[in-house]
Amino acid sequence: MPFLWLALTLPILLLLQRWIHRHLRGVAYLITGRMNWSVLIYAIVLFPGVLLHELSHLITARLLGVRTGSISLLPQAQKDGTIRLGYVEYYKGRTLDPIRESLIGGAPLITGTLAVLLIGLRVFDVGNLRAVIQSGDVEQLTTALSQIFTTPDFLVWLYLIFAISNAMMPSPSDRRAWPAFLLLLALSAGVLYGLDLSQLVLDGLRDPLTTLFGYLGLAFSLAIGVDIVFIFVLYVTEGIVSRIKGVELVYEAAESGQSQ
């Protein structure tokens, strides 16, 4: 079930985030009427997530002994129409293997997921909410929901989940070494199967993987719930501003932005 939960929530989250990245920049452009200003507002809104994204690359690279260069948190327009919200330079020498490069590239997803989980579990106490939902007690559910909405600084924490989750996904450059890493995993699995050790390894990994997939599914579900709220806000705002100004945005097929 945790694996199915993750397999369901991940594509939904990616679709919602694609819409958010495009329309967040679109709403900013509608309000300001200037492309440069829209890019700046787009970057400012997602800045907490971008900061965590790039620091995750930087810290992971240094922990793994990979030499790093400059770091940027300034948005830059790319030739294909996308927006690069930030980057960290690291040097790919002979000693940088696919495993370490994949860990560096995937670090923002790990730290972003942990941050979303910490906010959800420690601040909003969604663990209690999940238990109440499973119990089916309507009265307890109402109480649990009211407690969430009365959380101190509720909107601030909601915004942080939004900004972090919408900047935590690895960019194409972050995923550059993943094919080689997956190939190594496939070869390792083949060797274990040939040695008749695959079932033993699977038995040992079952509980840790179940826990991991469960937490990932919970984090993605939290991000989906928050994204739906912000999608509604963006949709209404875009509709109102479009009507006031008498214009309508037409979105191209290209991605609106990508944090690297």
Short mmCIF file of C-alpha atoms in Angstrom, two decimals:
data_model
loop_
_atom_site.label_atom_id
_atom_site.label_comp_id
_atom_site.label_asym_id
_atom_site.label_seq_id
_atom_site.Cartn_x
_atom_site.Cartn_y
_atom_site.Cartn_z
CA MET A 1 0.00 0.00 0.00
CA PRO A 2 2.75 2.58 0.74
CA PHE A 3 4.24 1.90 -2.70
CA LEU A 4 0.85 2.32 -4.39
CA TRP A 5 0.27 5.49 -2.36
CA LEU A 6 3.60 6.88 -3.58
CA ALA A 7 2.96 5.77 -7.16
CA LEU A 8 -0.36 7.64 -7.09
CA THR A 9 0.74 10.84 -5.37
CA LEU A 10 3.99 11.47 -7.27
CA PRO A 11 2.52 11.96 -10.78
CA ILE A 12 -0.35 14.04 -9.34
CA LEU A 13 2.14 16.26 -7.53
CA LEU A 14 4.25 16.70 -10.67
CA LEU A 15 1.19 17.72 -12.71
CA LEU A 16 0.06 20.22 -10.08
CA GLN A 17 3.53 21.71 -9.80
CA ARG A 18 3.80 22.08 -13.57
CA TRP A 19 0.56 24.08 -13.53
CA ILE A 20 1.70 26.18 -10.55
CA HIS A 21 5.07 27.10 -12.09
CA ARG A 22 3.42 28.28 -15.28
CA HIS A 23 0.53 30.18 -13.74
CA LEU A 24 2.51 31.71 -10.88
CA ARG A 25 4.72 33.42 -13.41
CA GLY A 26 1.68 34.20 -15.55
CA VAL A 27 -0.19 35.91 -12.71
CA ALA A 28 2.91 37.94 -11.87
CA TYR A 29 3.14 39.02 -15.51
CA LEU A 30 -0.55 39.97 -15.57
CA ILE A 31 -0.16 42.12 -12.46
CA THR A 32 3.11 43.86 -13.40
CA GLY A 33 2.87 43.88 -17.20
CA ARG A 34 6.63 43.35 -17.37
CA MET A 35 8.43 40.09 -18.06
CA ASN A 36 11.46 40.93 -15.90
CA TRP A 37 9.28 41.81 -12.94
CA SER A 38 7.24 38.64 -13.35
CA VAL A 39 10.40 36.53 -13.24
CA LEU A 40 11.57 38.37 -10.13
CA ILE A 41 8.24 37.87 -8.31
CA TYR A 42 8.18 34.22 -9.38
CA ALA A 43 11.67 33.73 -7.90
CA ILE A 44 10.87 35.62 -4.69
CA VAL A 45 7.74 33.54 -4.02
CA LEU A 46 9.72 30.29 -4.31
CA PHE A 47 12.90 31.65 -2.70
CA PRO A 48 12.77 29.58 0.56
CA GLY A 49 12.50 26.41 -1.49
CA VAL A 50 15.22 27.48 -3.93
CA LEU A 51 17.54 28.34 -1.04
CA LEU A 52 17.03 24.90 0.51
CA HIS A 53 17.44 23.28 -2.92
CA GLU A 54 20.82 24.85 -3.63
CA LEU A 55 22.15 24.48 -0.09
CA SER A 56 21.25 20.78 -0.28
CA HIS A 57 23.41 20.43 -3.40
CA LEU A 58 26.26 22.38 -1.83
CA ILE A 59 26.32 20.63 1.55
CA THR A 60 25.91 17.14 0.07
CA ALA A 61 28.71 17.73 -2.45
CA ARG A 62 31.08 18.89 0.29
CA LEU A 63 30.14 16.01 2.60
CA LEU A 64 30.94 13.61 -0.24
CA GLY A 65 34.29 15.24 -0.89
CA VAL A 66 33.31 16.85 -4.20
CA ARG A 67 34.89 20.23 -4.92
CA THR A 68 32.31 22.98 -5.42
CA GLY A 69 32.43 26.35 -7.16
CA SER A 70 30.09 29.29 -7.14
CA ILE A 71 26.47 29.29 -5.99
CA SER A 72 23.73 31.52 -7.39
CA LEU A 73 20.22 32.25 -6.13
CA LEU A 74 19.38 34.75 -8.88
CA PRO A 75 16.80 33.83 -11.57
CA GLN A 76 18.13 33.58 -15.10
CA ALA A 77 16.09 33.20 -18.30
CA GLN A 78 17.23 30.34 -20.53
CA LYS A 79 17.17 30.14 -24.32
CA ASP A 80 14.36 27.56 -24.28
CA GLY A 81 12.09 29.92 -22.32
CA THR A 82 12.59 28.27 -18.93
CA ILE A 83 13.79 30.10 -15.84
CA ARG A 84 16.77 28.83 -13.88
CA LEU A 85 16.13 29.87 -10.30
CA GLY A 86 19.56 28.95 -9.01
CA TYR A 87 22.56 26.70 -9.38
CA VAL A 88 25.60 25.26 -7.62
CA GLU A 89 28.79 24.51 -9.48
CA TYR A 90 30.68 21.34 -8.68
CA TYR A 91 33.57 19.78 -10.49
CA LYS A 92 33.13 16.44 -12.16
CA GLY A 93 36.54 14.87 -11.83
CA ARG A 94 37.62 11.29 -12.38
CA THR A 95 36.70 10.35 -8.83
CA LEU A 96 33.06 11.53 -9.14
CA ASP A 97 31.15 8.29 -9.63
CA PRO A 98 27.44 8.00 -10.61
CA ILE A 99 26.45 7.15 -7.03
CA ARG A 100 27.86 10.33 -5.50
CA GLU A 101 26.66 12.48 -8.39
CA SER A 102 23.15 10.99 -8.07
CA LEU A 103 23.17 11.71 -4.34
CA ILE A 104 24.16 15.32 -4.99
CA GLY A 105 21.44 15.67 -7.62
CA GLY A 106 18.78 14.03 -5.46
CA ALA A 107 19.68 15.86 -2.24
CA PRO A 108 17.00 18.61 -2.64
CA LEU A 109 14.26 15.99 -2.91
CA ILE A 110 15.47 14.38 0.31
CA THR A 111 15.81 17.59 2.31
CA GLY A 112 12.61 19.05 0.86
CA THR A 113 10.66 15.93 1.77
CA LEU A 114 12.09 15.99 5.30
CA ALA A 115 11.19 19.67 5.70
CA VAL A 116 7.61 19.08 4.53
CA LEU A 117 7.29 16.11 6.87
CA LEU A 118 8.66 18.05 9.83
CA ILE A 119 6.19 20.87 9.28
CA GLY A 120 3.34 18.46 8.73
CA LEU A 121 4.08 16.22 11.71
CA ARG A 122 5.50 18.71 14.22
CA VAL A 123 3.49 21.83 13.40
CA PHE A 124 0.20 20.58 11.95
CA ASP A 125 0.19 17.16 13.66
CA VAL A 126 -1.08 15.40 10.53
CA GLY A 127 -0.20 12.07 12.13
CA ASN A 128 -3.11 12.57 14.50
CA LEU A 129 -5.31 13.68 11.59
CA ARG A 130 -4.51 10.50 9.68
CA ALA A 131 -5.39 8.36 12.70
CA VAL A 132 -8.69 10.23 13.11
CA ILE A 133 -9.54 9.75 9.43
CA GLN A 134 -8.87 6.03 9.73
CA SER A 135 -11.13 5.83 12.80
CA GLY A 136 -14.04 7.36 10.89
CA ASP A 137 -15.15 9.50 13.84
CA VAL A 138 -16.70 12.65 12.32
CA GLU A 139 -16.64 14.63 15.56
CA GLN A 140 -12.96 13.92 16.16
CA LEU A 141 -12.22 14.74 12.53
CA THR A 142 -13.87 18.14 12.90
CA THR A 143 -11.85 18.82 16.04
CA ALA A 144 -8.59 17.74 14.40
CA LEU A 145 -9.22 19.97 11.35
CA SER A 146 -10.07 22.96 13.51
CA GLN A 147 -6.84 22.48 15.44
CA ILE A 148 -4.87 22.55 12.19
CA PHE A 149 -6.50 25.77 11.01
CA THR A 150 -5.89 27.43 14.38
CA THR A 151 -2.19 26.55 14.38
CA PRO A 152 -0.07 29.62 15.26
CA ASP A 153 1.31 31.25 12.10
CA PHE A 154 -0.81 28.86 10.04
CA LEU A 155 -0.40 30.81 6.76
CA VAL A 156 3.37 31.10 7.19
CA TRP A 157 3.80 27.34 7.60
CA LEU A 158 1.41 26.71 4.71
CA TYR A 159 3.47 29.01 2.49
CA LEU A 160 6.72 27.29 3.51
CA ILE A 161 5.33 23.89 2.49
CA PHE A 162 4.27 25.42 -0.82
CA ALA A 163 7.63 27.07 -1.54
CA ILE A 164 9.73 24.10 -0.45
CA SER A 165 7.70 21.40 -2.21
CA ASN A 166 7.58 23.38 -5.46
CA ALA A 167 11.35 23.74 -5.56
CA MET A 168 12.49 20.34 -4.28
CA MET A 169 12.14 18.28 -7.45
CA PRO A 170 15.46 17.51 -9.20
CA SER A 171 16.02 19.37 -12.45
CA PRO A 172 17.23 17.66 -15.66
CA SER A 173 20.83 18.51 -14.80
CA ASP A 174 20.31 17.06 -11.30
CA ARG A 175 19.15 13.80 -12.89
CA ARG A 176 22.10 13.60 -15.28
CA ALA A 177 23.80 10.69 -13.50
CA TRP A 178 20.62 8.79 -12.62
CA PRO A 179 20.64 6.47 -15.69
CA ALA A 180 24.13 5.23 -14.79
CA PHE A 181 23.11 4.87 -11.13
CA LEU A 182 20.01 2.87 -12.07
CA LEU A 183 22.13 0.69 -14.33
CA LEU A 184 24.44 -0.07 -11.40
CA LEU A 185 21.40 -1.00 -9.29
CA ALA A 186 20.10 -3.25 -12.05
CA LEU A 187 23.49 -4.98 -12.37
CA SER A 188 23.68 -5.42 -8.59
CA ALA A 189 20.20 -6.93 -8.57
CA GLY A 190 21.25 -9.30 -11.35
CA VAL A 191 24.29 -10.44 -9.39
CA LEU A 192 22.18 -11.03 -6.25
CA TYR A 193 19.68 -12.98 -8.29
CA GLY A 194 22.44 -15.08 -9.82
CA LEU A 195 23.80 -15.84 -6.35
CA ASP A 196 20.27 -16.72 -5.18
CA LEU A 197 20.40 -13.93 -2.58
CA SER A 198 17.66 -11.69 -3.98
CA GLN A 199 14.91 -12.98 -1.69
CA LEU A 200 17.13 -12.59 1.37
CA VAL A 201 17.88 -8.96 0.44
CA LEU A 202 14.23 -8.23 -0.30
CA ASP A 203 13.19 -9.63 3.07
CA GLY A 204 15.71 -7.38 4.77
CA LEU A 205 14.65 -4.29 2.85
CA ARG A 206 10.88 -4.82 3.04
CA ASP A 207 10.27 -3.01 6.33
CA PRO A 208 12.67 -0.07 5.67
CA LEU A 209 11.25 0.43 2.17
CA THR A 210 7.67 0.26 3.45
CA THR A 211 8.48 2.97 6.00
CA LEU A 212 10.30 5.08 3.39
CA PHE A 213 7.48 4.85 0.83
CA GLY A 214 4.94 5.63 3.54
CA TYR A 215 6.73 8.83 4.56
CA LEU A 216 7.24 9.86 0.93
CA GLY A 217 3.56 9.30 0.22
CA LEU A 218 2.61 11.35 3.28
CA ALA A 219 4.93 14.21 2.28
CA PHE A 220 3.64 14.24 -1.31
CA SER A 221 0.03 14.12 -0.06
CA LEU A 222 0.70 17.15 2.15
CA ALA A 223 2.26 18.98 -0.78
CA ILE A 224 -0.72 18.10 -2.99
CA GLY A 225 -3.19 19.41 -0.42
CA VAL A 226 -1.30 22.70 -0.05
CA ASP A 227 -0.83 23.03 -3.83
CA ILE A 228 -4.58 22.67 -4.38
CA VAL A 229 -5.17 25.63 -2.05
CA PHE A 230 -2.64 27.79 -3.88
CA ILE A 231 -3.93 26.66 -7.29
CA PHE A 232 -7.37 27.93 -6.30
CA VAL A 233 -5.86 31.26 -5.21
CA LEU A 234 -3.85 31.60 -8.42
CA TYR A 235 -6.83 30.62 -10.59
CA VAL A 236 -9.14 33.17 -8.97
CA THR A 237 -6.47 35.89 -9.03
CA GLU A 238 -5.68 35.28 -12.69
CA GLY A 239 -9.36 35.39 -13.59
CA ILE A 240 -9.99 38.64 -11.71
CA VAL A 241 -6.90 40.43 -13.08
CA SER A 242 -7.59 39.20 -16.61
CA ARG A 243 -11.14 40.56 -16.44
CA ILE A 244 -10.03 43.90 -15.00
CA LYS A 245 -7.33 44.39 -17.64
CA GLY A 246 -9.35 42.85 -20.46
CA VAL A 247 -6.58 40.45 -21.49
CA GLU A 248 -6.11 36.70 -21.36
CA LEU A 249 -2.87 34.78 -21.07
CA VAL A 250 -2.04 31.97 -23.51
CA TYR A 251 0.54 29.54 -22.15
CA GLU A 252 3.10 27.88 -24.38
CA ALA A 253 4.04 24.23 -24.06
CA ALA A 254 7.49 25.00 -22.61
CA GLU A 255 8.13 24.68 -18.91
CA SER A 256 7.84 27.89 -16.95
CA GLY A 257 10.74 27.33 -14.62
CA GLN A 258 13.26 24.93 -13.26
CA SER A 259 15.44 25.14 -10.19
CA GLN A 260 18.91 23.68 -10.63
#
